[in-house]
Coordinates of C-alpha atoms in Angstrom, one line a residue:
M84 CA 9.6 -32.0 48.3
N85 CA 8.5 -28.3 48.1
V86 CA 11.6 -26.2 47.5
F87 CA 10.5 -23.6 50.1
A88 CA 10.2 -26.2 52.9
R89 CA 13.4 -27.9 52.1
A90 CA 16.5 -25.8 52.7
A91 CA 17.9 -24.6 56.0
S92 CA 19.1 -21.0 56.0
V93 CA 21.2 -19.3 58.6
A94 CA 22.2 -15.8 59.0
A95 CA 26.3 -9.1 59.1
L96 CA 25.9 -6.1 58.2
T97 CA 28.4 -3.9 56.5
S98 CA 28.1 -0.2 55.8
V99 CA 28.5 1.3 52.3
L100 CA 30.4 4.6 52.1
S101 CA 31.7 6.7 49.4
V102 CA 35.2 8.3 49.4
A103 CA 33.3 11.3 50.8
A104 CA 32.1 9.1 53.7
T105 CA 28.4 9.5 52.8
S106 CA 26.6 6.9 54.9
V107 CA 24.0 4.6 53.5
P108 CA 21.2 3.1 55.6
M109 CA 21.2 -0.7 55.9
A110 CA 18.2 -2.9 56.4
A111 CA 18.3 -5.5 59.1
S112 CA 19.9 -8.7 58.1
A113 CA 20.2 -11.9 60.1
T114 CA 23.4 -12.6 62.1
A115 CA 22.0 -15.6 63.9
T116 CA 23.8 -18.9 63.8
G117 CA 22.2 -22.2 62.9
G118 CA 22.5 -25.5 61.0
A119 CA 25.7 -26.3 59.1
V120 CA 27.1 -22.7 58.8
P121 CA 28.1 -21.3 62.2
A122 CA 28.2 -17.5 61.8
S123 CA 30.8 -17.0 64.6
S124 CA 33.5 -18.9 62.6
Q125 CA 32.7 -17.4 59.2
R126 CA 35.1 -15.4 57.1
W127 CA 33.4 -14.0 54.1
S128 CA 35.1 -13.3 50.8
A129 CA 33.6 -11.4 47.9
A130 CA 33.0 -13.7 45.0
W131 CA 31.2 -11.3 42.6
S132 CA 30.1 -7.7 42.5
A133 CA 28.5 -5.0 40.4
P134 CA 28.5 -1.3 41.1
M135 CA 25.0 0.0 41.7
M136 CA 23.6 2.9 39.7
R137 CA 20.6 5.2 39.8
P138 CA 17.6 4.2 37.7
S139 CA 17.8 5.8 34.2
A140 CA 17.3 5.1 30.6
A141 CA 20.5 3.8 28.9
P142 CA 21.9 5.8 26.0
W143 CA 22.6 2.7 23.9
F144 CA 20.1 0.0 24.7
R145 CA 16.8 -0.8 26.5
T146 CA 16.6 -1.5 30.3
W147 CA 13.8 -2.1 32.8
A148 CA 15.3 0.2 35.4
V149 CA 12.9 3.2 35.1
Q150 CA 9.7 1.1 35.0
G151 CA 10.9 -1.4 37.6
F152 CA 8.9 -4.6 38.3
D153 CA 5.3 -5.5 39.3
H154 CA 4.0 -9.0 40.1
Q155 CA 7.1 -10.4 38.3
S156 CA 10.0 -12.7 38.8
V157 CA 13.5 -11.6 37.8
R158 CA 16.2 -14.3 37.2
Q159 CA 19.8 -13.2 37.0
V160 CA 22.9 -15.4 36.4
V161 CA 26.4 -14.6 37.6
R162 CA 29.7 -16.4 37.6
L163 CA 31.5 -16.6 40.9
G164 CA 35.2 -15.7 41.3
T165 CA 35.7 -18.1 44.2
G166 CA 33.7 -20.8 45.9
G167 CA 32.8 -22.0 49.3
K168 CA 30.3 -24.1 51.4
A169 CA 27.8 -21.2 51.8
V170 CA 26.8 -18.2 49.8
R171 CA 25.0 -14.9 50.6
F172 CA 23.7 -12.1 48.4
R173 CA 23.9 -8.3 48.8
L174 CA 20.7 -6.6 47.5
S175 CA 20.7 -2.8 47.0
N176 CA 18.0 -0.1 47.1
L177 CA 20.8 2.5 47.1
Y178 CA 19.1 4.9 44.7
G179 CA 15.5 4.0 45.6
T180 CA 13.3 6.8 46.9
T181 CA 10.8 4.4 48.5
P182 CA 11.3 1.1 50.4
L183 CA 11.8 -1.9 48.2
R184 CA 9.5 -4.8 49.1
L185 CA 10.9 -8.2 48.0
S186 CA 8.3 -10.9 48.4
G187 CA 10.8 -13.8 48.0
A188 CA 13.9 -15.2 46.4
T189 CA 15.7 -18.4 45.5
V190 CA 19.1 -19.4 44.3
G191 CA 20.4 -22.5 42.5
R192 CA 23.0 -23.6 40.1
A193 CA 22.6 -22.1 36.6
A194 CA 22.0 -24.3 33.6
D195 CA 21.4 -23.1 30.1
G196 CA 19.7 -19.8 29.5
A197 CA 17.1 -19.1 32.3
A198 CA 17.1 -22.8 33.4
V199 CA 18.4 -23.9 36.8
V200 CA 19.8 -27.3 37.6
P201 CA 17.0 -29.5 39.1
G202 CA 17.4 -30.3 42.7
T203 CA 19.6 -27.2 43.5
V204 CA 17.0 -24.5 44.0
V205 CA 16.8 -23.3 47.6
P206 CA 15.0 -20.3 49.2
L207 CA 16.9 -17.2 50.1
R208 CA 15.9 -15.7 53.4
F209 CA 16.4 -12.6 55.3
G210 CA 16.4 -12.8 59.1
H211 CA 14.8 -16.3 58.6
R212 CA 11.9 -14.7 56.6
D213 CA 11.1 -15.2 53.0
S214 CA 10.2 -11.5 52.4
V215 CA 12.1 -8.3 53.3
V216 CA 11.8 -4.6 53.0
V217 CA 14.9 -2.7 52.0
P218 CA 14.7 0.9 53.0
A219 CA 15.2 3.7 50.5
G220 CA 18.9 4.3 50.2
G221 CA 19.8 1.0 51.9
E222 CA 21.3 -2.4 51.2
I223 CA 20.8 -5.8 52.9
L224 CA 22.7 -9.1 53.1
S225 CA 20.7 -12.3 52.9
D226 CA 21.0 -15.1 55.4
P227 CA 23.7 -17.6 54.3
V228 CA 22.6 -20.5 52.1
P229 CA 24.4 -23.8 52.3
L230 CA 25.1 -24.1 48.6
P231 CA 28.6 -25.6 47.8
T232 CA 30.3 -23.7 44.9
A233 CA 33.6 -23.6 43.2
A234 CA 35.5 -20.8 41.4
R235 CA 33.9 -20.0 38.0
D236 CA 30.6 -21.7 38.9
R237 CA 27.4 -20.0 37.7
V238 CA 24.5 -19.4 40.0
A239 CA 21.0 -18.1 39.3
L240 CA 19.2 -15.7 41.6
T241 CA 15.5 -15.3 41.2
L242 CA 13.7 -12.3 42.9
W243 CA 9.9 -12.2 43.2
F244 CA 8.1 -8.9 43.5
D245 CA 4.4 -9.2 44.4
G246 CA 3.7 -5.5 43.8
P247 CA 5.3 -2.5 42.1
T248 CA 8.9 -1.8 42.9
G249 CA 9.1 1.7 41.4
P250 CA 12.3 2.6 39.5
A251 CA 15.1 0.0 40.2
T252 CA 18.6 0.5 41.5
Y253 CA 20.7 -1.4 39.0
H254 CA 23.9 -2.0 37.1
Q255 CA 23.3 -0.8 33.5
L256 CA 25.7 -2.9 31.4
S257 CA 25.9 -6.6 32.4
M258 CA 26.8 -8.3 29.1
S259 CA 24.7 -11.0 30.5
T260 CA 21.0 -11.8 29.9
T261 CA 18.5 -11.1 32.7
Y262 CA 15.2 -12.9 32.4
R263 CA 11.7 -11.8 33.5
A264 CA 8.5 -13.7 34.0
D265 CA 5.0 -12.6 35.0
G266 CA 3.9 -14.1 38.4
D267 CA 5.8 -16.1 41.0
H268 CA 8.3 -18.5 39.4
R269 CA 10.9 -18.6 42.1
G270 CA 10.8 -22.4 42.2
D271 CA 10.9 -23.1 38.5
T272 CA 13.9 -25.0 37.3
G273 CA 12.8 -24.7 33.6
A274 CA 13.0 -21.6 31.5
A275 CA 9.5 -21.8 30.0
A276 CA 8.0 -18.9 32.0
F277 CA 11.0 -16.6 31.6
T278 CA 10.1 -15.5 28.1
D279 CA 11.0 -11.8 28.5
A280 CA 14.5 -10.5 28.1
V281 CA 16.1 -7.5 26.4
R282 CA 17.1 -8.8 23.0
P283 CA 19.2 -8.0 21.2
G284 CA 20.9 -6.2 24.0
Y285 CA 23.7 -6.1 26.6
G286 CA 21.6 -6.7 29.6
S287 CA 21.5 -5.2 33.1
W288 CA 21.6 -6.5 36.7
Y289 CA 18.8 -5.3 39.0
Y290 CA 19.3 -4.8 42.8
L291 CA 22.1 -7.3 42.9
G292 CA 25.2 -5.6 44.2
G293 CA 27.4 -8.6 45.4
V294 CA 27.8 -12.2 46.2
E295 CA 29.9 -13.5 49.1
V296 CA 31.0 -17.0 50.0
T297 CA 32.5 -18.7 53.1
G298 CA 34.0 -22.1 54.0
G299 CA 36.0 -22.7 50.8
R300 CA 39.7 -23.4 50.3
P301 CA 42.0 -20.5 51.1
V302 CA 42.4 -18.1 48.2
G303 CA 44.3 -14.9 47.8
R304 CA 42.7 -11.5 48.6
A305 CA 40.3 -10.2 46.0
V306 CA 41.5 -8.0 43.0
V307 CA 39.1 -5.3 42.0
A308 CA 39.1 -4.1 38.4
F309 CA 37.9 -0.4 38.7
G310 CA 37.2 1.5 35.6
E311 CA 34.9 2.4 32.7
S312 CA 33.3 0.5 29.8
T313 CA 36.6 -1.3 28.9
T314 CA 36.5 -2.8 32.4
D315 CA 32.7 -3.2 32.5
G316 CA 33.1 -5.3 29.3
F317 CA 31.4 -3.5 26.5
G318 CA 32.3 -5.4 23.3
A319 CA 32.7 -8.7 25.1
T320 CA 30.5 -11.7 24.2
V321 CA 27.0 -11.5 25.7
D322 CA 26.7 -14.4 28.2
G323 CA 30.3 -15.3 27.3
D324 CA 32.1 -14.0 30.5
D325 CA 35.1 -12.9 28.4
R326 CA 35.6 -9.4 29.8
Y327 CA 39.2 -8.7 30.9
P328 CA 38.4 -9.2 34.6
D329 CA 36.9 -12.6 33.8
L330 CA 39.9 -13.7 31.8
L331 CA 42.3 -12.4 34.5
A332 CA 40.5 -14.6 37.0
E333 CA 40.9 -17.6 34.7
R334 CA 44.6 -16.9 34.4
L335 CA 45.0 -16.7 38.2
L336 CA 43.2 -20.0 38.6
A337 CA 45.1 -21.7 35.8
T338 CA 48.5 -20.7 37.3
G339 CA 47.6 -22.0 40.8
R340 CA 47.0 -18.5 42.3
P341 CA 43.3 -18.6 42.8
R342 CA 41.7 -15.3 43.9
P343 CA 38.5 -13.5 42.9
V344 CA 38.6 -10.7 40.4
L345 CA 35.7 -8.3 41.1
N346 CA 34.4 -6.1 38.2
A347 CA 33.8 -2.5 39.4
G348 CA 33.6 -1.0 36.0
I349 CA 30.8 1.3 34.8
G350 CA 30.3 2.1 31.1
S351 CA 30.6 5.8 30.3
N352 CA 31.6 6.5 33.9
K353 CA 33.8 9.5 34.7
L354 CA 36.7 10.0 37.0
L355 CA 35.8 13.6 38.0
A356 CA 32.1 14.1 37.5
D357 CA 28.8 12.4 38.4
S358 CA 26.4 11.4 35.7
A359 CA 22.6 11.0 35.5
C360 CA 22.9 7.7 33.6
A361 CA 26.6 6.6 33.9
G362 CA 27.1 6.4 37.7
D363 CA 28.6 8.4 40.4
S364 CA 32.2 9.7 39.7
A365 CA 35.1 7.3 40.4
L366 CA 36.1 9.6 43.2
R367 CA 32.7 9.4 44.8
R368 CA 32.2 5.6 44.4
F369 CA 35.7 4.3 45.0
R370 CA 35.3 3.5 48.7
R371 CA 31.8 1.9 48.2
D372 CA 32.7 -0.2 45.1
V373 CA 36.3 -1.1 46.0
L374 CA 37.4 -0.6 49.5
D375 CA 34.3 -1.7 51.3
R376 CA 34.2 -5.1 49.6
P377 CA 35.4 -7.9 51.9
N378 CA 39.0 -9.2 51.7
V379 CA 40.3 -6.9 49.0
G380 CA 44.0 -6.9 48.4
A381 CA 44.6 -5.0 45.1
V382 CA 42.8 -2.7 42.7
I383 CA 43.5 -2.1 39.0
V384 CA 42.5 1.5 38.2
S385 CA 41.7 2.2 34.5
H386 CA 40.0 5.6 34.5
G387 CA 39.9 9.0 32.8
M388 CA 39.0 8.3 29.2
N389 CA 35.4 9.5 29.4
D390 CA 36.6 12.7 31.1
I391 CA 39.0 13.2 28.2
L392 CA 36.4 12.4 25.5
R393 CA 33.2 14.1 26.7
S394 CA 32.5 17.3 28.5
G395 CA 29.2 17.7 30.4
D396 CA 26.6 14.9 30.6
Q397 CA 24.9 15.3 27.2
I398 CA 24.7 11.5 26.6
C399 CA 22.2 11.4 29.5
G400 CA 20.2 14.3 28.2
V401 CA 21.7 16.7 30.7
D402 CA 22.9 20.0 29.4
R403 CA 25.7 21.3 31.7
D404 CA 29.1 22.7 31.6
D405 CA 31.8 21.0 33.6
P406 CA 35.2 22.6 34.5
P407 CA 37.8 21.9 31.8
V408 CA 39.6 18.6 32.1
T409 CA 43.3 19.1 32.5
L410 CA 46.2 16.7 33.0
Q411 CA 46.7 18.1 36.5
R412 CA 43.1 17.5 37.5
L413 CA 43.3 13.9 36.2
I414 CA 46.6 13.3 38.1
D415 CA 45.2 14.8 41.3
A416 CA 42.2 12.4 41.1
H417 CA 44.4 9.4 40.5
R418 CA 46.5 10.4 43.5
T419 CA 43.3 10.6 45.6
L420 CA 42.4 7.0 44.7
I421 CA 45.9 5.8 45.4
R422 CA 45.9 7.4 48.9
A423 CA 42.5 5.9 49.7
A424 CA 43.7 2.4 48.6
H425 CA 46.9 2.6 50.6
A426 CA 45.1 3.8 53.7
R427 CA 43.2 0.5 53.6
G428 CA 46.3 -1.6 52.9
V429 CA 45.2 -2.2 49.3
K430 CA 47.8 -2.3 46.5
A431 CA 47.1 0.2 43.7
V432 CA 47.9 -0.8 40.1
G433 CA 47.5 1.9 37.4
A434 CA 46.3 1.0 34.0
T435 CA 47.2 3.1 30.9
L436 CA 44.3 4.2 28.7
M437 CA 44.0 2.4 25.3
P438 CA 44.3 4.2 22.0
F439 CA 41.1 5.3 20.0
G440 CA 42.4 6.3 16.6
G441 CA 39.7 5.8 14.0
A442 CA 36.9 6.5 16.4
P443 CA 34.7 9.4 15.1
F444 CA 35.4 11.6 18.1
W445 CA 39.2 11.3 18.0
T446 CA 41.1 14.6 18.0
A447 CA 44.8 15.4 18.3
Q448 CA 44.1 17.3 21.5
T449 CA 42.2 14.5 23.3
D450 CA 44.8 11.9 22.2
R451 CA 47.6 14.2 23.5
L452 CA 45.9 14.3 26.9
R453 CA 45.5 10.5 26.9
R454 CA 49.2 10.0 26.1
D455 CA 50.3 12.5 28.7
L456 CA 48.2 10.8 31.4
N457 CA 49.6 7.4 30.3
E458 CA 53.2 8.7 30.6
W459 CA 52.5 9.9 34.2
I460 CA 51.0 6.5 35.1
R461 CA 54.0 4.7 33.7
T462 CA 56.8 6.9 35.1
S463 CA 55.6 8.8 38.2
G464 CA 56.0 5.9 40.6
A465 CA 52.7 7.0 42.2
Y466 CA 51.1 3.6 41.6
D467 CA 52.6 0.4 43.1
A468 CA 52.6 -1.2 39.7
V469 CA 51.5 -0.5 36.1
A470 CA 49.2 -2.5 33.8
D471 CA 50.2 -1.1 30.4
F472 CA 47.1 -1.8 28.4
D473 CA 48.0 0.8 25.8
R474 CA 51.3 -0.8 24.8
A475 CA 49.7 -4.3 25.1
V476 CA 47.1 -3.7 22.4
D477 CA 49.2 -1.2 20.4
P478 CA 52.8 -2.3 20.7
E479 CA 53.8 -0.3 17.6
D480 CA 52.3 2.9 19.0
T481 CA 50.1 3.5 16.0
G482 CA 47.5 5.2 18.2
A483 CA 44.8 2.7 17.3
I484 CA 43.5 -0.7 18.4
P485 CA 44.3 -3.1 15.6
D486 CA 41.4 -4.4 13.5
G487 CA 40.2 -7.7 15.0
Y488 CA 41.0 -6.6 18.5
H489 CA 38.3 -3.8 18.8
A490 CA 34.5 -4.2 18.8
G491 CA 34.0 -2.4 15.5
D492 CA 34.1 1.1 17.0
H493 CA 37.9 1.6 17.4
L494 CA 37.3 2.4 21.0
H495 CA 36.3 -0.8 22.9
P496 CA 38.1 -4.1 22.7
G497 CA 36.4 -7.2 21.4
P498 CA 37.0 -10.6 23.0
L499 CA 40.6 -10.8 21.5
G500 CA 41.4 -7.3 22.8
Y501 CA 40.2 -8.2 26.3
R502 CA 42.3 -11.4 26.2
V503 CA 45.4 -9.2 25.4
M504 CA 44.6 -6.9 28.3
A505 CA 44.2 -9.8 30.7
D506 CA 47.4 -11.5 29.5
S507 CA 49.4 -8.3 29.8
I508 CA 49.0 -8.0 33.6
D509 CA 52.0 -9.1 35.6
L510 CA 50.4 -11.5 38.2
D511 CA 53.2 -10.8 40.6
S512 CA 52.2 -7.1 40.6
L513 CA 48.9 -8.0 42.2
G514 CA 50.6 -9.0 45.5

């Protein structure tokens, strides 16, 4: 049977706001009921998310964001933090300057590489239509798809663009391979057509801002890991899902406390300043990427290292002078995030910044600022709890991540370092 004639889809809009309460237009999305998934009784939980970023070249690897897509299919694989009887997808044109025309999409259970498990591919619809136009600066939620999933399942979303998209709203560092094919290959279960991928590389996610589920077993409220590249997962295994938020989710599941852990990290992101290629500042994006996700109960904040290490935005080719970064400015910014979380009933856990001795840009001055901020996080009582990543990876206080636990650059953890981070978190502190 043709995949596009087979599946029943049913149809909730949410708004996306920054801490500064900047509104974002939303495209129309179905809220109608139908079939096996009655909308009136649904309670949706975030199962996966990625912070959206403006199109740009990446400083460290190749992406497709600037060129966008034209008469191409894009297949992206994500691992869900919780499961349910139905799933829906949040697609974003947040940084688009023209409407995004999506000609069609499918979802199915991911197999190896770009392959999808046969018999699981179903069309994704928007207001009962195959195609949709997402306005510039907007986002949209798909209609629900009756696709049963469990925690840690992998699903593959395929987007089909029958025309030029222009530069693509995206998440720069996915540590997961995204696949591209010429022509319409939404219904393909095999990987043969998807010959194009960024290799070797760290991958990116395009237009995909979140996945939500409903109808599953009750789970705890979501934990959001909010931070920089050490949250985003630089140095983890490509396609290995061994970033610290992934490993924390596995710990929670293994100990009988299942709850999704959403990754809201952005590599090279700053706490205080926006960047042309490393995302809006943590202050600006906190509400959108953390508080506006459904059913969030706790946030782990690991932020400030890039402010300490880099002035201006030179890595993005922007020559500017930012105000000097001081301990007080960093503390004030952390307090702002804590107040915003508490105002929404979200528990705030502060994470200490890890050492970077041996990295080529280490200086005594920057390390002193890192240590002073860590001391405030540990002792001020401003946070509800502390995740002491610094002492976990460097218990002897050498000022460096031990060999074997960093990714070769003395700054980012490798898989073993991410395991130490995840294992150091007191699960009770998450509420």
